[in-house]
Amino acid sequence: MVDFTRWLRGPSRVAALQLTSGTAAAQLINLALIPLLARLYSPAEIGVLSAFLALSAWIGSASTGRYDQACMLPADERKATILALLSVSLSFATASVTLVVVLVVVPILGSATKDYSWLYWLAPMVAVTGVNATLTIYATRSNEYRLVATRTTMKALFSAVFQVMGGLAIPSAGTLVGAQTLGLATANSRMMRQLRDGYRRDGPVSASDLRDAAREYQAFPRHTLPAVLVNTTAINSIPLFIGAMFGAVVLGLWSVAYRMLGIPLLLLGNAVGQVYFKRATDVHNSGGDSMALFRRTSALLAGISVLPFIGIWVLAPFAFTTLLGPQWEAAGQYAQIMVPWLWLRFVASPVQQTPIVFGRNGIGLISQLIVLSGTLIVFVVAWTAGWTFVTFLQVLSIVMSLAFAVTWFINRHRHQRPRVLITGCGTGSMARRPA
């Protein structure tokens, strides 16, 4: 039996509560925003926003080379600052390449009936996404959980204000994606000052410092980056495929259902995941049993989420029709179908960084390949067989539920006996301790 009170009394309690408060406020803002957006924008325009966020998340997740995750590991504060600067620099470099591609592609894709001008926001969003990931890890490393929570809330607030104002003035897909980008960029400003202060504290950083850090932590772009790309491809290919096969209107209905279900998913899961990564690293480095933490965290997430997800499954069609109007009833049906998939993802995702803690970055790639393979198989069969969207979503939910269950068991059984002690150094400086 899991001792939940022991977990809540530990060092994770305050951090989790601080992060959860910020995430909860942000998700409440997002929840209140959905009915407004449903009346200000068409399903097709919301579908474009979903496609844009999927594309920017896919590129943005790779933009840092995953050196943002490495910021958590060094014992030396200066090295952590160097890694953060390296990650930010790579984000801007990736955004520059993205801008060149967009400038070439948009005139080719555009026509009298199709407007792709919203793609011009892609490069800024890629840069902002990479910087945001880096600043979040950098602040978490310093136990600045309140700062992270405030940024999460302000991002949701700024995006909501910009999207509502834009919808009242010029409702369009470009307005939606632009407001989303500006909201995230504005919210990052305070955490950017923390990185600036770290740079001033730790002295000047040269190009050779960046190169040395990149070589020392090369396991992250070599192993963690492919795993993340596989993961983001599996997740973000879904809205892109839905839009391509079923159209922007269906994508808009599905994306609203996915966002509504994502509220309980993000409310606690992401906050616990950030704290778990920090606590698991500390426990493992001190020679403790970090797998006990893995089991307790998973059991906690499963226990607290069962009833909310059951409620969503029962009430989704009624709730969507009541809150958004009868034209959104199909979104409620889509939400029902996705409940098993997103519940298992909620339980499994916060502890998926376990391989990084144990220095086994390649295992994460195996887990993500399982998810991606299942997704691609469903895509191909749906495309060739000409499935309806409901059939496609039912099969996808089953396959994704099984995939997340398998990845959880891989993390649990492959890492029960830790062998590598992370010393705060890079790939070439890991001390081993007996299992």
PDB file of N, CA, C and O in Angstrom, residues 45-107:
ATOM      1  N   GLU A  45     -10.859  27.577 -37.762  1.00  0.00           N
ATOM      2  CA  GLU A  45      -9.779  28.442 -37.268  1.00  0.00           C
ATOM      3  C   GLU A  45      -9.120  27.842 -36.032  1.00  0.00           C
ATOM      4  O   GLU A  45      -7.892  27.907 -35.880  1.00  0.00           O
ATOM      5  N   ILE A  46      -9.921  27.235 -35.157  1.00  0.00           N
ATOM      6  CA  ILE A  46      -9.346  26.557 -34.005  1.00  0.00           C
ATOM      7  C   ILE A  46      -8.545  25.343 -34.460  1.00  0.00           C
ATOM      8  O   ILE A  46      -7.519  24.996 -33.859  1.00  0.00           O
ATOM      9  N   GLY A  47      -8.991  24.702 -35.535  1.00  0.00           N
ATOM     10  CA  GLY A  47      -8.228  23.598 -36.099  1.00  0.00           C
ATOM     11  C   GLY A  47      -6.871  24.038 -36.607  1.00  0.00           C
ATOM     12  O   GLY A  47      -5.865  23.322 -36.449  1.00  0.00           O
ATOM     13  N   VAL A  48      -6.813  25.204 -37.231  1.00  0.00           N
ATOM     14  CA  VAL A  48      -5.522  25.748 -37.684  1.00  0.00           C
ATOM     15  C   VAL A  48      -4.598  25.991 -36.501  1.00  0.00           C
ATOM     16  O   VAL A  48      -3.400  25.695 -36.556  1.00  0.00           O
ATOM     17  N   LEU A  49      -5.143  26.533 -35.410  1.00  0.00           N
ATOM     18  CA  LEU A  49      -4.337  26.745 -34.205  1.00  0.00           C
ATOM     19  C   LEU A  49      -3.769  25.422 -33.697  1.00  0.00           C
ATOM     20  O   LEU A  49      -2.593  25.355 -33.311  1.00  0.00           O
ATOM     21  N   SER A  50      -4.563  24.377 -33.718  1.00  0.00           N
ATOM     22  CA  SER A  50      -4.095  23.071 -33.276  1.00  0.00           C
ATOM     23  C   SER A  50      -2.954  22.571 -34.154  1.00  0.00           C
ATOM     24  O   SER A  50      -1.949  22.051 -33.651  1.00  0.00           O
ATOM     25  N   ALA A  51      -3.096  22.741 -35.461  1.00  0.00           N
ATOM     26  CA  ALA A  51      -2.035  22.320 -36.377  1.00  0.00           C
ATOM     27  C   ALA A  51      -0.768  23.137 -36.152  1.00  0.00           C
ATOM     28  O   ALA A  51       0.351  22.608 -36.167  1.00  0.00           O
ATOM     29  N   PHE A  52      -0.922  24.433 -35.931  1.00  0.00           N
ATOM     30  CA  PHE A  52       0.230  25.307 -35.688  1.00  0.00           C
ATOM     31  C   PHE A  52       0.966  24.913 -34.416  1.00  0.00           C
ATOM     32  O   PHE A  52       2.205  24.821 -34.396  1.00  0.00           O
ATOM     33  N   LEU A  53       0.221  24.666 -33.346  1.00  0.00           N
ATOM     34  CA  LEU A  53       0.852  24.295 -32.078  1.00  0.00           C
ATOM     35  C   LEU A  53       1.556  22.950 -32.193  1.00  0.00           C
ATOM     36  O   LEU A  53       2.624  22.745 -31.596  1.00  0.00           O
ATOM     37  N   ALA A  54       0.968  22.019 -32.963  1.00  0.00           N
ATOM     38  CA  ALA A  54       1.615  20.722 -33.158  1.00  0.00           C
ATOM     39  C   ALA A  54       2.931  20.872 -33.917  1.00  0.00           C
ATOM     40  O   ALA A  54       3.953  20.288 -33.539  1.00  0.00           O
ATOM     41  N   LEU A  55       2.911  21.679 -34.966  1.00  0.00           N
ATOM     42  CA  LEU A  55       4.110  21.871 -35.773  1.00  0.00           C
ATOM     43  C   LEU A  55       5.195  22.607 -34.985  1.00  0.00           C
ATOM     44  O   LEU A  55       6.379  22.217 -35.014  1.00  0.00           O
ATOM     45  N   SER A  56       4.820  23.652 -34.260  1.00  0.00           N
ATOM     46  CA  SER A  56       5.810  24.410 -33.486  1.00  0.00           C
ATOM     47  C   SER A  56       6.354  23.594 -32.315  1.00  0.00           C
ATOM     48  O   SER A  56       7.532  23.706 -31.968  1.00  0.00           O
ATOM     49  N   ALA A  57       5.514  22.755 -31.704  1.00  0.00           N
ATOM     50  CA  ALA A  57       5.998  21.909 -30.612  1.00  0.00           C
ATOM     51  C   ALA A  57       6.976  20.874 -31.122  1.00  0.00           C
ATOM     52  O   ALA A  57       7.971  20.553 -30.446  1.00  0.00           O
ATOM     53  N   TRP A  58       6.725  20.341 -32.304  1.00  0.00           N
ATOM     54  CA  TRP A  58       7.619  19.330 -32.884  1.00  0.00           C
ATOM     55  C   TRP A  58       8.998  19.929 -33.172  1.00  0.00           C
ATOM     56  O   TRP A  58      10.018  19.359 -32.804  1.00  0.00           O
ATOM     57  N   ILE A  59       9.017  21.097 -33.806  1.00  0.00           N
ATOM     58  CA  ILE A  59      10.305  21.733 -34.107  1.00  0.00           C
ATOM     59  C   ILE A  59      10.930  22.295 -32.837  1.00  0.00           C
ATOM     60  O   ILE A  59      12.134  22.161 -32.598  1.00  0.00           O
ATOM     61  N   GLY A  60      10.112  22.922 -31.990  1.00  0.00           N
ATOM     62  CA  GLY A  60      10.627  23.542 -30.776  1.00  0.00           C
ATOM     63  C   GLY A  60      11.241  22.547 -29.812  1.00  0.00           C
ATOM     64  O   GLY A  60      12.217  22.852 -29.113  1.00  0.00           O
ATOM     65  N   SER A  61      10.701  21.320 -29.754  1.00  0.00           N
ATOM     66  CA  SER A  61      11.250  20.315 -28.846  1.00  0.00           C
ATOM     67  C   SER A  61      12.653  19.908 -29.238  1.00  0.00           C
ATOM     68  O   SER A  61      13.447  19.475 -28.390  1.00  0.00           O
ATOM     69  N   ALA A  62      12.979  20.044 -30.524  1.00  0.00           N
ATOM     70  CA  ALA A  62      14.320  19.698 -30.994  1.00  0.00           C
ATOM     71  C   ALA A  62      15.264  20.895 -31.013  1.00  0.00           C
ATOM     72  O   ALA A  62      16.477  20.731 -31.154  1.00  0.00           O
ATOM     73  N   SER A  63      14.716  22.083 -30.863  1.00  0.00           N
ATOM     74  CA  SER A  63      15.516  23.290 -31.076  1.00  0.00           C
ATOM     75  C   SER A  63      16.640  23.461 -30.067  1.00  0.00           C
ATOM     76  O   SER A  63      17.648  24.099 -30.363  1.00  0.00           O
ATOM     77  N   THR A  64      16.508  22.907 -28.878  1.00  0.00           N
ATOM     78  CA  THR A  64      17.538  23.051 -27.844  1.00  0.00           C
ATOM     79  C   THR A  64      18.591  21.953 -27.898  1.00  0.00           C
ATOM     80  O   THR A  64      19.560  21.999 -27.140  1.00  0.00           O
ATOM     81  N   GLY A  65      18.395  20.953 -28.747  1.00  0.00           N
ATOM     82  CA  GLY A  65      19.277  19.798 -28.724  1.00  0.00           C
ATOM     83  C   GLY A  65      19.137  18.993 -27.443  1.00  0.00           C
ATOM     84  O   GLY A  65      19.946  18.127 -27.166  1.00  0.00           O
ATOM     85  N   ARG A  66      18.118  19.313 -26.665  1.00  0.00           N
ATOM     86  CA  ARG A  66      17.833  18.738 -25.342  1.00  0.00           C
ATOM     87  C   ARG A  66      18.902  19.067 -24.312  1.00  0.00           C
ATOM     88  O   ARG A  66      18.957  18.451 -23.243  1.00  0.00           O
ATOM     89  N   TYR A  67      19.724  20.048 -24.603  1.00  0.00           N
ATOM     90  CA  TYR A  67      20.674  20.520 -23.587  1.00  0.00           C
ATOM     91  C   TYR A  67      19.944  21.216 -22.441  1.00  0.00           C
ATOM     92  O   TYR A  67      20.530  21.417 -21.373  1.00  0.00           O
ATOM     93  N   ASP A  68      18.681  21.608 -22.657  1.00  0.00           N
ATOM     94  CA  ASP A  68      17.912  22.184 -21.561  1.00  0.00           C
ATOM     95  C   ASP A  68      17.750  21.176 -20.426  1.00  0.00           C
ATOM     96  O   ASP A  68      17.820  21.535 -19.248  1.00  0.00           O
ATOM     97  N   GLN A  69      17.554  19.883 -20.758  1.00  0.00           N
ATOM     98  CA  GLN A  69      17.444  18.855 -19.728  1.00  0.00           C
ATOM     99  C   GLN A  69      18.756  18.661 -18.977  1.00  0.00           C
ATOM    100  O   GLN A  69      18.762  18.345 -17.785  1.00  0.00           O
ATOM    101  N   ALA A  70      19.867  18.868 -19.664  1.00  0.00           N
ATOM    102  CA  ALA A  70      21.171  18.698 -19.025  1.00  0.00           C
ATOM    103  C   ALA A  70      21.427  19.747 -17.956  1.00  0.00           C
ATOM    104  O   ALA A  70      22.269  19.541 -17.067  1.00  0.00           O
ATOM    105  N   CYS A  71      20.732  20.865 -18.021  1.00  0.00           N
ATOM    106  CA  CYS A  71      20.938  21.936 -17.034  1.00  0.00           C
ATOM    107  C   CYS A  71      20.693  21.462 -15.607  1.00  0.00           C
ATOM    108  O   CYS A  71      21.229  22.036 -14.653  1.00  0.00           O
ATOM    109  N   MET A  72      19.895  20.436 -15.436  1.00  0.00           N
ATOM    110  CA  MET A  72      19.557  19.965 -14.100  1.00  0.00           C
ATOM    111  C   MET A  72      20.709  19.208 -13.435  1.00  0.00           C
ATOM    112  O   MET A  72      20.777  19.136 -12.205  1.00  0.00           O
ATOM    113  N   LEU A  73      21.651  18.674 -14.215  1.00  0.00           N
ATOM    114  CA  LEU A  73      22.590  17.693 -13.686  1.00  0.00           C
ATOM    115  C   LEU A  73      23.868  18.238 -13.048  1.00  0.00           C
ATOM    116  O   LEU A  73      24.320  17.690 -12.042  1.00  0.00           O
ATOM    117  N   PRO A  74      24.520  19.291 -13.566  1.00  0.00           N
ATOM    118  CA  PRO A  74      25.821  19.674 -13.017  1.00  0.00           C
ATOM    119  C   PRO A  74      25.728  20.166 -11.572  1.00  0.00           C
ATOM    120  O   PRO A  74      24.787  20.862 -11.190  1.00  0.00           O
ATOM    121  N   ALA A  75      26.743  19.804 -10.779  1.00  0.00           N
ATOM    122  CA  ALA A  75      26.837  20.356  -9.427  1.00  0.00           C
ATOM    123  C   ALA A  75      27.336  21.799  -9.469  1.00  0.00           C
ATOM    124  O   ALA A  75      27.062  22.589  -8.566  1.00  0.00           O
ATOM    125  N   ASP A  76      28.061  22.139 -10.523  1.00  0.00           N
ATOM    126  CA  ASP A  76      28.639  23.469 -10.693  1.00  0.00           C
ATOM    127  C   ASP A  76      27.608  24.412 -11.317  1.00  0.00           C
ATOM    128  O   ASP A  76      27.071  24.139 -12.398  1.00  0.00           O
ATOM    129  N   GLU A  77      27.326  25.534 -10.642  1.00  0.00           N
ATOM    130  CA  GLU A  77      26.335  26.482 -11.142  1.00  0.00           C
ATOM    131  C   GLU A  77      26.767  27.108 -12.464  1.00  0.00           C
ATOM    132  O   GLU A  77      25.947  27.368 -13.343  1.00  0.00           O
ATOM    133  N   ARG A  78      28.059  27.361 -12.616  1.00  0.00           N
ATOM    134  CA  ARG A  78      28.531  27.990 -13.845  1.00  0.00           C
ATOM    135  C   ARG A  78      28.302  27.072 -15.045  1.00  0.00           C
ATOM    136  O   ARG A  78      27.909  27.524 -16.119  1.00  0.00           O
ATOM    137  N   LYS A  79      28.525  25.786 -14.846  1.00  0.00           N
ATOM    138  CA  LYS A  79      28.314  24.854 -15.953  1.00  0.00           C
ATOM    139  C   LYS A  79      26.833  24.796 -16.324  1.00  0.00           C
ATOM    140  O   LYS A  79      26.487  24.676 -17.503  1.00  0.00           O
ATOM    141  N   ALA A  80      25.961  24.882 -15.335  1.00  0.00           N
ATOM    142  CA  ALA A  80      24.531  24.893 -15.626  1.00  0.00           C
ATOM    143  C   ALA A  80      24.150  26.136 -16.434  1.00  0.00           C
ATOM    144  O   ALA A  80      23.334  26.068 -17.362  1.00  0.00           O
ATOM    145  N   THR A  81      24.747  27.272 -16.090  1.00  0.00           N
ATOM    146  CA  THR A  81      24.482  28.498 -16.836  1.00  0.00           C
ATOM    147  C   THR A  81      24.987  28.382 -18.269  1.00  0.00           C
ATOM    148  O   THR A  81      24.321  28.819 -19.216  1.00  0.00           O
ATOM    149  N   ILE A  82      26.155  27.776 -18.449  1.00  0.00           N
ATOM    150  CA  ILE A  82      26.703  27.579 -19.794  1.00  0.00           C
ATOM    151  C   ILE A  82      25.771  26.707 -20.624  1.00  0.00           C
ATOM    152  O   ILE A  82      25.491  27.000 -21.797  1.00  0.00           O
ATOM    153  N   LEU A  83      25.264  25.633 -20.016  1.00  0.00           N
ATOM    154  CA  LEU A  83      24.346  24.752 -20.727  1.00  0.00           C
ATOM    155  C   LEU A  83      23.047  25.476 -21.100  1.00  0.00           C
ATOM    156  O   LEU A  83      22.494  25.268 -22.184  1.00  0.00           O
ATOM    157  N   ALA A  84      22.564  26.330 -20.215  1.00  0.00           N
ATOM    158  CA  ALA A  84      21.354  27.094 -20.509  1.00  0.00           C
ATOM    159  C   ALA A  84      21.587  28.043 -21.678  1.00  0.00           C
ATOM    160  O   ALA A  84      20.737  28.175 -22.575  1.00  0.00           O
ATOM    161  N   LEU A  85      22.722  28.727 -21.684  1.00  0.00           N
ATOM    162  CA  LEU A  85      23.040  29.631 -22.789  1.00  0.00           C
ATOM    163  C   LEU A  85      23.215  28.863 -24.098  1.00  0.00           C
ATOM    164  O   LEU A  85      22.809  29.336 -25.162  1.00  0.00           O
ATOM    165  N   LEU A  86      23.824  27.686 -24.024  1.00  0.00           N
ATOM    166  CA  LEU A  86      23.963  26.846 -25.212  1.00  0.00           C
ATOM    167  C   LEU A  86      22.587  26.457 -25.750  1.00  0.00           C
ATOM    168  O   LEU A  86      22.335  26.524 -26.963  1.00  0.00           O
ATOM    169  N   SER A  87      21.690  26.096 -24.860  1.00  0.00           N
ATOM    170  CA  SER A  87      20.349  25.696 -25.257  1.00  0.00           C
ATOM    171  C   SER A  87      19.587  26.850 -25.904  1.00  0.00           C
ATOM    172  O   SER A  87      18.935  26.683 -26.946  1.00  0.00           O
ATOM    173  N   VAL A  88      19.677  28.037 -25.314  1.00  0.00           N
ATOM    174  CA  VAL A  88      19.008  29.214 -25.880  1.00  0.00           C
ATOM    175  C   VAL A  88      19.582  29.559 -27.247  1.00  0.00           C
ATOM    176  O   VAL A  88      18.842  29.881 -28.195  1.00  0.00           O
ATOM    177  N   SER A  89      20.897  29.494 -27.377  1.00  0.00           N
ATOM    178  CA  SER A  89      21.544  29.796 -28.661  1.00  0.00           C
ATOM    179  C   SER A  89      21.075  28.848 -29.758  1.00  0.00           C
ATOM    180  O   SER A  89      20.799  29.265 -30.893  1.00  0.00           O
ATOM    181  N   LEU A  90      20.976  27.560 -29.428  1.00  0.00           N
ATOM    182  CA  LEU A  90      20.508  26.588 -30.407  1.00  0.00           C
ATOM    183  C   LEU A  90      19.054  26.848 -30.791  1.00  0.00           C
ATOM    184  O   LEU A  90      18.665  26.639 -31.949  1.00  0.00           O
ATOM    185  N   SER A  91      18.253  27.316 -29.849  1.00  0.00           N
ATOM    186  CA  SER A  91      16.850  27.626 -30.143  1.00  0.00           C
ATOM    187  C   SER A  91      16.734  28.737 -31.178  1.00  0.00           C
ATOM    188  O   SER A  91      15.948  28.635 -32.136  1.00  0.00           O
ATOM    189  N   PHE A  92      17.524  29.781 -31.007  1.00  0.00           N
ATOM    190  CA  PHE A  92      17.477  30.884 -31.968  1.00  0.00           C
ATOM    191  C   PHE A  92      18.037  30.463 -33.326  1.00  0.00           C
ATOM    192  O   PHE A  92      17.546  30.912 -34.374  1.00  0.00           O
ATOM    193  N   ALA A  93      19.040  29.597 -33.334  1.00  0.00           N
ATOM    194  CA  ALA A  93      19.577  29.111 -34.599  1.00  0.00           C
ATOM    195  C   ALA A  93      18.538  28.283 -35.355  1.00  0.00           C
ATOM    196  O   ALA A  93      18.360  28.430 -36.574  1.00  0.00           O
ATOM    197  N   THR A  94      17.822  27.438 -34.626  1.00  0.00           N
ATOM    198  CA  THR A  94      16.772  26.629 -35.249  1.00  0.00           C
ATOM    199  C   THR A  94      15.647  27.512 -35.771  1.00  0.00           C
ATOM    200  O   THR A  94      15.098  27.271 -36.860  1.00  0.00           O
ATOM    201  N   ALA A  95      15.300  28.546 -35.021  1.00  0.00           N
ATOM    202  CA  ALA A  95      14.246  29.467 -35.464  1.00  0.00           C
ATOM    203  C   ALA A  95      14.656  30.194 -36.746  1.00  0.00           C
ATOM    204  O   ALA A  95      13.817  30.437 -37.627  1.00  0.00           O
ATOM    205  N   SER A  96      15.929  30.529 -36.867  1.00  0.00           N
ATOM    206  CA  SER A  96      16.406  31.208 -38.073  1.00  0.00           C
ATOM    207  C   SER A  96      16.268  30.319 -39.302  1.00  0.00           C
ATOM    208  O   SER A  96      15.834  30.768 -40.373  1.00  0.00           O
ATOM    209  N   VAL A  97      16.615  29.050 -39.154  1.00  0.00           N
ATOM    210  CA  VAL A  97      16.458  28.101 -40.260  1.00  0.00           C
ATOM    211  C   VAL A  97      14.977  27.936 -40.605  1.00  0.00           C
ATOM    212  O   VAL A  97      14.594  27.898 -41.785  1.00  0.00           O
ATOM    213  N   THR A  98      14.144  27.869 -39.582  1.00  0.00           N
ATOM    214  CA  THR A  98      12.702  27.735 -39.801  1.00  0.00           C
ATOM    215  C   THR A  98      12.156  28.924 -40.581  1.00  0.00           C
ATOM    216  O   THR A  98      11.317  28.767 -41.485  1.00  0.00           O
ATOM    217  N   LEU A  99      12.620  30.121 -40.254  1.00  0.00           N
ATOM    218  CA  LEU A  99      12.150  31.323 -40.945  1.00  0.00           C
ATOM    219  C   LEU A  99      12.488  31.268 -42.431  1.00  0.00           C
ATOM    220  O   LEU A  99      11.655  31.615 -43.280  1.00  0.00           O
ATOM    221  N   VAL A 100      13.685  30.822 -42.758  1.00  0.00           N
ATOM    222  CA  VAL A 100      14.083  30.722 -44.166  1.00  0.00           C
ATOM    223  C   VAL A 100      13.169  29.750 -44.912  1.00  0.00           C
ATOM    224  O   VAL A 100      12.698  30.034 -46.030  1.00  0.00           O
ATOM    225  N   VAL A 101      12.900  28.608 -44.287  1.00  0.00           N
ATOM    226  CA  VAL A 101      12.028  27.610 -44.923  1.00  0.00           C
ATOM    227  C   VAL A 101      10.623  28.169 -45.124  1.00  0.00           C
ATOM    228  O   VAL A 101      10.018  27.991 -46.192  1.00  0.00           O
ATOM    229  N   VAL A 102      10.088  28.863 -44.129  1.00  0.00           N
ATOM    230  CA  VAL A 102       8.732  29.421 -44.230  1.00  0.00           C
ATOM    231  C   VAL A 102       8.662  30.456 -45.341  1.00  0.00           C
ATOM    232  O   VAL A 102       7.686  30.490 -46.114  1.00  0.00           O
ATOM    233  N   LEU A 103       9.668  31.310 -45.432  1.00  0.00           N
ATOM    234  CA  LEU A 103       9.671  32.344 -46.469  1.00  0.00           C
ATOM    235  C   LEU A 103       9.656  31.740 -47.866  1.00  0.00           C
ATOM    236  O   LEU A 103       9.122  32.341 -48.811  1.00  0.00           O
ATOM    237  N   VAL A 104      10.220  30.555 -48.006  1.00  0.00           N
ATOM    238  CA  VAL A 104      10.230  29.886 -49.306  1.00  0.00           C
ATOM    239  C   VAL A 104       8.929  29.129 -49.552  1.00  0.00           C
ATOM    240  O   VAL A 104       8.376  29.153 -50.660  1.00  0.00           O
ATOM    241  N   VAL A 105       8.404  28.473 -48.531  1.00  0.00           N
ATOM    242  CA  VAL A 105       7.277  27.552 -48.705  1.00  0.00           C
ATOM    243  C   VAL A 105       5.931  28.260 -48.793  1.00  0.00           C
ATOM    244  O   VAL A 105       5.081  27.871 -49.610  1.00  0.00           O
ATOM    245  N   VAL A 106       5.693  29.300 -47.981  1.00  0.00           N
ATOM    246  CA  VAL A 106       4.371  29.923 -47.926  1.00  0.00           C
ATOM    247  C   VAL A 106       3.913  30.446 -49.286  1.00  0.00           C
ATOM    248  O   VAL A 106       2.760  30.208 -49.683  1.00  0.00           O
ATOM    249  N   PRO A 107       4.740  31.161 -50.048  1.00  0.00           N
ATOM    250  CA  PRO A 107       4.271  31.612 -51.366  1.00  0.00           C
ATOM    251  C   PRO A 107       3.918  30.457 -52.296  1.00  0.00           C
ATOM    252  O   PRO A 107       3.052  30.596 -53.166  1.00  0.00           O
TER     253      PRO A 107
END
